[in-house]
Short mmCIF file of C-alpha atoms and ligand atoms in Angstrom, two decimals:
data_model
loop_
_atom_site.label_atom_id
_atom_site.label_comp_id
_atom_site.label_asym_id
_atom_site.label_seq_id
_atom_site.Cartn_x
_atom_site.Cartn_y
_atom_site.Cartn_z
CA MET A 1042 147.72 30.77 211.66
CA PRO A 1043 147.08 27.66 214.25
CA GLY A 1044 143.75 27.28 215.64
CA PRO A 1045 143.07 28.04 219.06
CA GLN A 1046 144.88 26.89 222.13
CA ALA A 1047 143.84 26.36 225.75
CA SER A 1048 142.45 29.60 227.07
CA GLU A 1049 143.67 31.71 229.98
CA THR A 1050 146.70 29.93 230.15
CA THR A 1051 149.45 28.73 227.88
CA GLU A 1052 148.76 25.37 228.89
CA MET A 1053 147.52 22.75 226.31
CA TYR A 1054 144.35 21.68 226.59
CA LYS A 1055 143.72 18.21 228.51
CA LEU A 1056 141.39 15.85 226.77
CA TYR A 1057 140.07 12.96 228.63
CA SER A 1058 138.63 10.46 226.17
CA MET A 1059 138.42 6.76 224.93
CA GLN A 1060 140.07 5.97 221.35
CA ARG A 1061 136.97 4.19 220.20
CA SER A 1062 134.46 6.43 221.88
CA GLY A 1063 132.77 8.35 218.89
CA ASN A 1064 131.68 11.35 221.00
CA SER A 1065 135.67 11.73 222.07
CA TYR A 1066 136.29 11.03 218.40
CA LYS A 1067 134.48 14.00 217.25
CA ILE A 1068 136.42 16.17 219.76
CA ARG A 1069 139.83 14.78 218.28
CA LEU A 1070 138.77 15.20 214.76
CA ALA A 1071 137.80 18.94 215.31
CA LEU A 1072 141.16 19.52 217.40
CA ALA A 1073 143.09 17.84 214.32
CA PHE A 1074 141.15 19.96 211.74
CA LEU A 1075 142.08 23.28 214.12
CA ASP A 1076 145.53 21.78 214.41
CA ALA A 1077 145.30 22.85 218.31
CA PRO A 1078 147.73 20.97 220.55
CA TYR A 1079 146.48 19.14 223.69
CA ARG A 1080 147.11 16.08 225.64
CA ALA A 1081 144.95 13.17 225.74
CA ILE A 1082 144.35 11.05 228.24
CA GLU A 1083 142.77 7.61 227.68
CA VAL A 1084 139.83 6.98 230.01
CA ASP A 1085 138.40 3.08 229.62
CA ILE A 1086 135.00 3.23 230.24
CA LEU A 1087 134.73 -0.59 230.07
CA ARG A 1088 137.06 -0.56 233.25
CA GLY A 1089 134.64 1.91 234.97
CA GLU A 1090 137.59 4.80 234.81
CA SER A 1091 134.97 7.44 234.06
CA ARG A 1092 133.52 6.46 237.45
CA THR A 1093 135.98 6.56 239.76
CA PRO A 1094 135.64 9.37 242.44
CA GLU A 1095 138.55 11.29 240.59
CA PHE A 1096 137.11 11.68 237.54
CA LEU A 1097 133.40 11.80 238.99
CA ALA A 1098 134.73 14.92 240.63
CA LYS A 1099 135.81 16.21 237.32
CA ASN A 1100 132.47 15.40 235.72
CA PRO A 1101 129.97 14.19 237.49
CA SER A 1102 128.18 12.63 234.68
CA GLY A 1103 131.29 9.84 234.76
CA GLN A 1104 131.39 10.06 230.76
CA VAL A 1105 134.04 11.02 228.14
CA PRO A 1106 134.89 13.18 226.21
CA LEU A 1107 135.78 15.68 229.17
CA LEU A 1108 138.22 18.48 228.17
CA GLU A 1109 139.93 20.42 230.61
CA VAL A 1110 140.29 23.76 229.12
CA ALA A 1111 142.44 25.57 232.00
CA GLN A 1112 143.67 24.65 235.33
CA GLY A 1113 140.79 22.83 237.11
CA ARG A 1114 138.05 24.26 234.16
CA TYR A 1115 136.19 21.31 233.01
CA LEU A 1116 133.77 21.12 230.09
CA ALA A 1117 131.70 18.05 229.10
CA GLU A 1118 129.26 17.00 226.50
CA SER A 1119 130.86 16.76 223.27
CA ASN A 1120 128.56 19.13 221.23
CA ALA A 1121 129.37 21.76 224.09
CA ILE A 1122 133.35 21.04 223.73
CA LEU A 1123 132.77 21.43 219.71
CA TRP A 1124 130.91 24.78 220.37
CA TYR A 1125 134.23 26.00 222.79
CA LEU A 1126 136.74 24.62 220.34
CA ALA A 1127 135.26 26.19 217.33
CA VAL A 1128 134.31 29.84 218.40
CA GLY A 1129 136.18 32.10 215.94
CA THR A 1130 137.28 30.04 213.32
CA SER A 1131 135.47 28.63 210.21
CA LEU A 1132 134.20 25.46 211.92
CA ALA A 1133 131.47 27.40 213.82
CA PRO A 1134 129.31 29.54 211.34
CA ASP A 1135 128.80 33.29 212.07
CA THR A 1136 125.72 34.34 211.10
CA ARG A 1137 122.55 33.84 213.09
CA MET A 1138 120.57 31.42 211.15
CA ASP A 1139 123.54 29.42 210.00
CA ARG A 1140 124.37 29.04 213.87
CA ALA A 1141 121.20 28.07 214.59
CA GLU A 1142 121.13 25.40 211.87
CA ALA A 1143 124.29 24.07 213.29
CA LEU A 1144 122.79 24.10 216.94
CA GLN A 1145 119.91 22.22 215.19
CA TRP A 1146 121.57 19.59 213.79
CA MET A 1147 124.10 19.20 216.85
CA PHE A 1148 120.67 18.41 218.60
CA PHE A 1149 119.45 16.14 216.18
CA GLU A 1150 122.84 14.28 216.34
CA GLN A 1151 122.37 14.20 220.27
CA HIS A 1152 118.66 12.90 220.08
CA ALA A 1153 118.23 11.13 216.99
CA LEU A 1154 121.41 9.66 215.83
CA GLU A 1155 123.94 9.06 219.10
CA PRO A 1156 121.59 7.19 221.19
CA ASN A 1157 120.65 4.85 218.44
CA ILE A 1158 123.64 4.08 216.22
CA GLY A 1159 125.78 5.04 219.41
CA SER A 1160 124.50 2.55 221.51
CA ALA A 1161 124.47 -0.32 218.72
CA TYR A 1162 128.00 0.65 218.03
CA PHE A 1163 128.96 0.56 222.14
CA TRP A 1164 127.03 -2.95 222.24
CA LEU A 1165 128.25 -4.75 219.45
CA CYS A 1166 131.56 -3.46 218.68
CA LEU A 1167 132.87 -2.73 222.07
CA VAL A 1168 131.07 -5.02 224.49
CA LYS A 1169 131.94 -8.89 224.42
CA GLY A 1170 128.82 -10.58 224.07
CA GLY A 1171 127.11 -7.47 223.66
CA ARG A 1172 124.59 -8.42 220.61
CA ASP A 1173 123.24 -11.33 223.36
CA LEU A 1174 122.23 -8.97 226.12
CA GLN A 1175 121.02 -6.07 223.92
CA THR A 1176 118.63 -8.40 220.67
CA HIS A 1177 115.83 -6.45 221.62
CA ALA A 1178 116.70 -2.84 221.91
CA LEU A 1179 118.96 -3.23 218.90
CA GLU A 1180 115.76 -3.77 217.03
CA ASP A 1181 114.51 -0.49 218.19
CA TRP A 1182 118.31 1.08 217.68
CA LEU A 1183 118.06 -0.05 213.84
CA GLU A 1184 114.45 1.28 213.25
CA ARG A 1185 115.37 4.58 215.03
CA GLY A 1186 118.68 4.96 213.55
CA TYR A 1187 117.91 4.20 209.84
CA ALA A 1188 114.93 6.95 210.56
CA ALA A 1189 117.57 9.45 211.62
CA LEU A 1190 119.99 8.65 208.38
CA GLN A 1191 117.04 8.89 206.17
CA VAL A 1192 116.39 12.54 207.70
CA MET A 1193 120.26 13.06 206.96
CA GLU A 1194 120.03 11.82 203.34
CA ASN A 1195 117.41 13.83 202.35
CA HIS A 1196 119.19 17.23 203.49
CA LEU A 1197 122.37 15.76 201.85
CA LYS A 1198 120.70 15.36 198.42
CA THR A 1199 120.52 19.08 197.77
CA HIS A 1200 123.19 20.00 200.26
CA ASP A 1201 127.13 19.40 200.65
CA TYR A 1202 127.06 19.88 204.18
CA PHE A 1203 124.77 20.20 207.04
CA ALA A 1204 124.95 24.08 207.85
CA ALA A 1205 126.35 27.12 206.34
CA GLY A 1206 127.52 25.59 203.11
CA GLN A 1207 130.71 24.37 204.42
CA LEU A 1208 132.28 21.88 206.72
CA THR A 1209 131.46 23.02 210.40
CA ILE A 1210 131.23 21.00 214.02
CA ALA A 1211 127.24 20.23 212.64
CA ASP A 1212 129.29 17.84 210.06
CA ILE A 1213 132.13 16.64 212.73
CA ALA A 1214 129.09 16.03 215.53
CA LEU A 1215 127.24 13.89 213.02
CA TYR A 1216 130.41 12.01 211.19
CA GLY A 1217 131.42 10.53 214.72
CA TYR A 1218 128.62 7.96 214.69
CA THR A 1219 127.71 7.67 211.00
CA HIS A 1220 131.29 6.61 209.76
CA VAL A 1221 130.81 3.50 212.13
CA ALA A 1222 127.29 2.45 211.51
CA ASP A 1223 128.44 0.00 208.86
CA GLN A 1224 130.26 -1.61 211.58
CA CYS A 1225 126.96 -2.38 213.88
CA ASP A 1226 124.56 -3.77 211.52
CA PHE A 1227 123.39 -0.77 209.55
CA ASP A 1228 123.62 -0.98 205.66
CA LEU A 1229 124.62 2.18 204.29
CA SER A 1230 124.55 1.15 200.64
CA THR A 1231 121.38 2.56 200.34
CA PHE A 1232 122.07 5.93 201.40
CA PRO A 1233 124.22 7.63 198.57
CA SER A 1234 124.45 10.67 199.60
CA ILE A 1235 125.68 10.07 203.33
CA ASN A 1236 128.60 8.12 201.50
CA ALA A 1237 129.26 11.22 199.41
CA TRP A 1238 129.18 13.37 202.61
CA LEU A 1239 131.44 11.06 204.25
CA ARG A 1240 133.90 11.11 201.56
CA ARG A 1241 134.00 14.87 201.53
CA VAL A 1242 134.77 14.92 205.20
CA GLU A 1243 137.34 12.43 205.04
CA GLN A 1244 139.08 14.57 202.02
CA THR A 1245 138.90 17.81 204.28
CA PRO A 1246 142.57 18.22 205.15
CA GLY A 1247 143.77 17.52 208.57
CA PHE A 1248 141.37 14.81 208.81
CA ILE A 1249 142.01 11.71 211.32
CA THR A 1250 140.50 8.57 211.59
CA MET A 1251 139.18 7.35 214.61
CA ASP A 1252 141.97 4.87 215.22
CA TRP A 1253 144.77 7.72 214.83
CA SER A 1254 146.55 8.47 217.93
CA SER A 1255 149.51 11.22 218.46
CA ASP A 1256 151.89 8.97 218.06
CA SER A 1257 151.05 8.59 214.24
CA ALA A 1258 153.17 10.81 211.74
CA PRO A 1259 151.88 14.65 211.77
CA HIS A 1260 149.44 15.89 209.31
CA ASP A 1261 148.45 18.65 206.80
CA HIS A 1262 145.78 20.92 208.09
CA VAL A 1263 143.66 23.36 206.30
CA ASP A 1264 143.58 26.91 208.26
CA PHE A 1265 140.30 27.15 210.02
CA ALA A 1266 141.15 29.88 212.10
CA ALA A 1267 139.13 33.13 212.27
CA GLU A 1268 139.67 35.50 209.42
CA ALA A 1269 140.92 38.78 210.55
N1 GSH B 503 125.97 13.37 225.67
C1 GSH B 503 127.27 13.07 225.93
C2 GSH B 503 127.55 11.23 225.97
C3 GSH B 503 128.61 10.81 226.65
C4 GSH B 503 128.87 9.58 226.46
O1 GSH B 503 127.92 8.92 226.13
N2 GSH B 503 129.89 9.03 226.90
C5 GSH B 503 130.41 7.72 226.63
C6 GSH B 503 131.46 7.35 226.06
S1 GSH B 503 131.08 7.44 224.24
C7 GSH B 503 130.55 7.31 228.10
O2 GSH B 503 131.83 7.94 228.71
N3 GSH B 503 130.11 6.41 228.95
C8 GSH B 503 130.57 5.67 229.99
C9 GSH B 503 129.60 5.70 231.38
O3 GSH B 503 128.37 6.47 230.74
O4 GSH B 503 129.87 5.44 232.15
C10 GSH B 503 128.52 13.32 225.17
O5 GSH B 503 127.98 14.03 223.86
O6 GSH B 503 129.43 13.81 225.43
#
């Protein structure tokens, strides 16, 4: 049974995203695991395409990802989108405590990981000359990013996944920027449990890389749909 389709209508989801945005990738990865069809619209934030009046009318924050879940109904914030997509599938835990623990890690991702590794990735990997512009900020991002990675490493020493003992949207949220950390000055070699978890996520049927686009070959997928 396939994952969720765009609700309320028979239309496909429309996803406004940027290929090299980790926050956007989280959504593409969840959609791939769920084998949910969607139409991707590339928004180049470096050219200000998320700050045009047309885009701001859809998302006043001027950011991707943005999911049009039904005609004229837009949802922003990657982790809110992940919840929307995952409800009713095994990517969203179904017990009260497991759900809360998934949320705990998704909040952690947004306040401890993404602002540091995400910023380092943006300025070092996407913006030409970004390293020179952000020399001082980079020190802070590295310090705080390493602290976040250590928290993750400690958890993963005794757990295969972040919540519910299985792959959930908490893992997808955290994978988004952790997997590019080594591209922006973070040395992941001293985090063996994180490395093992990264490989575990990558070996999950349906996994796609950040570079994957719908032009690529179709992929196998695991059935994450809700059990009846
Ligand atoms: N908290 C937001 C952050 C989204 C975000 O920072 N998006 C970046 C790309 S990764 C963006 O669109 N930046 C363009 C801008 O702020 O102008 C989320 O998780 O979706």
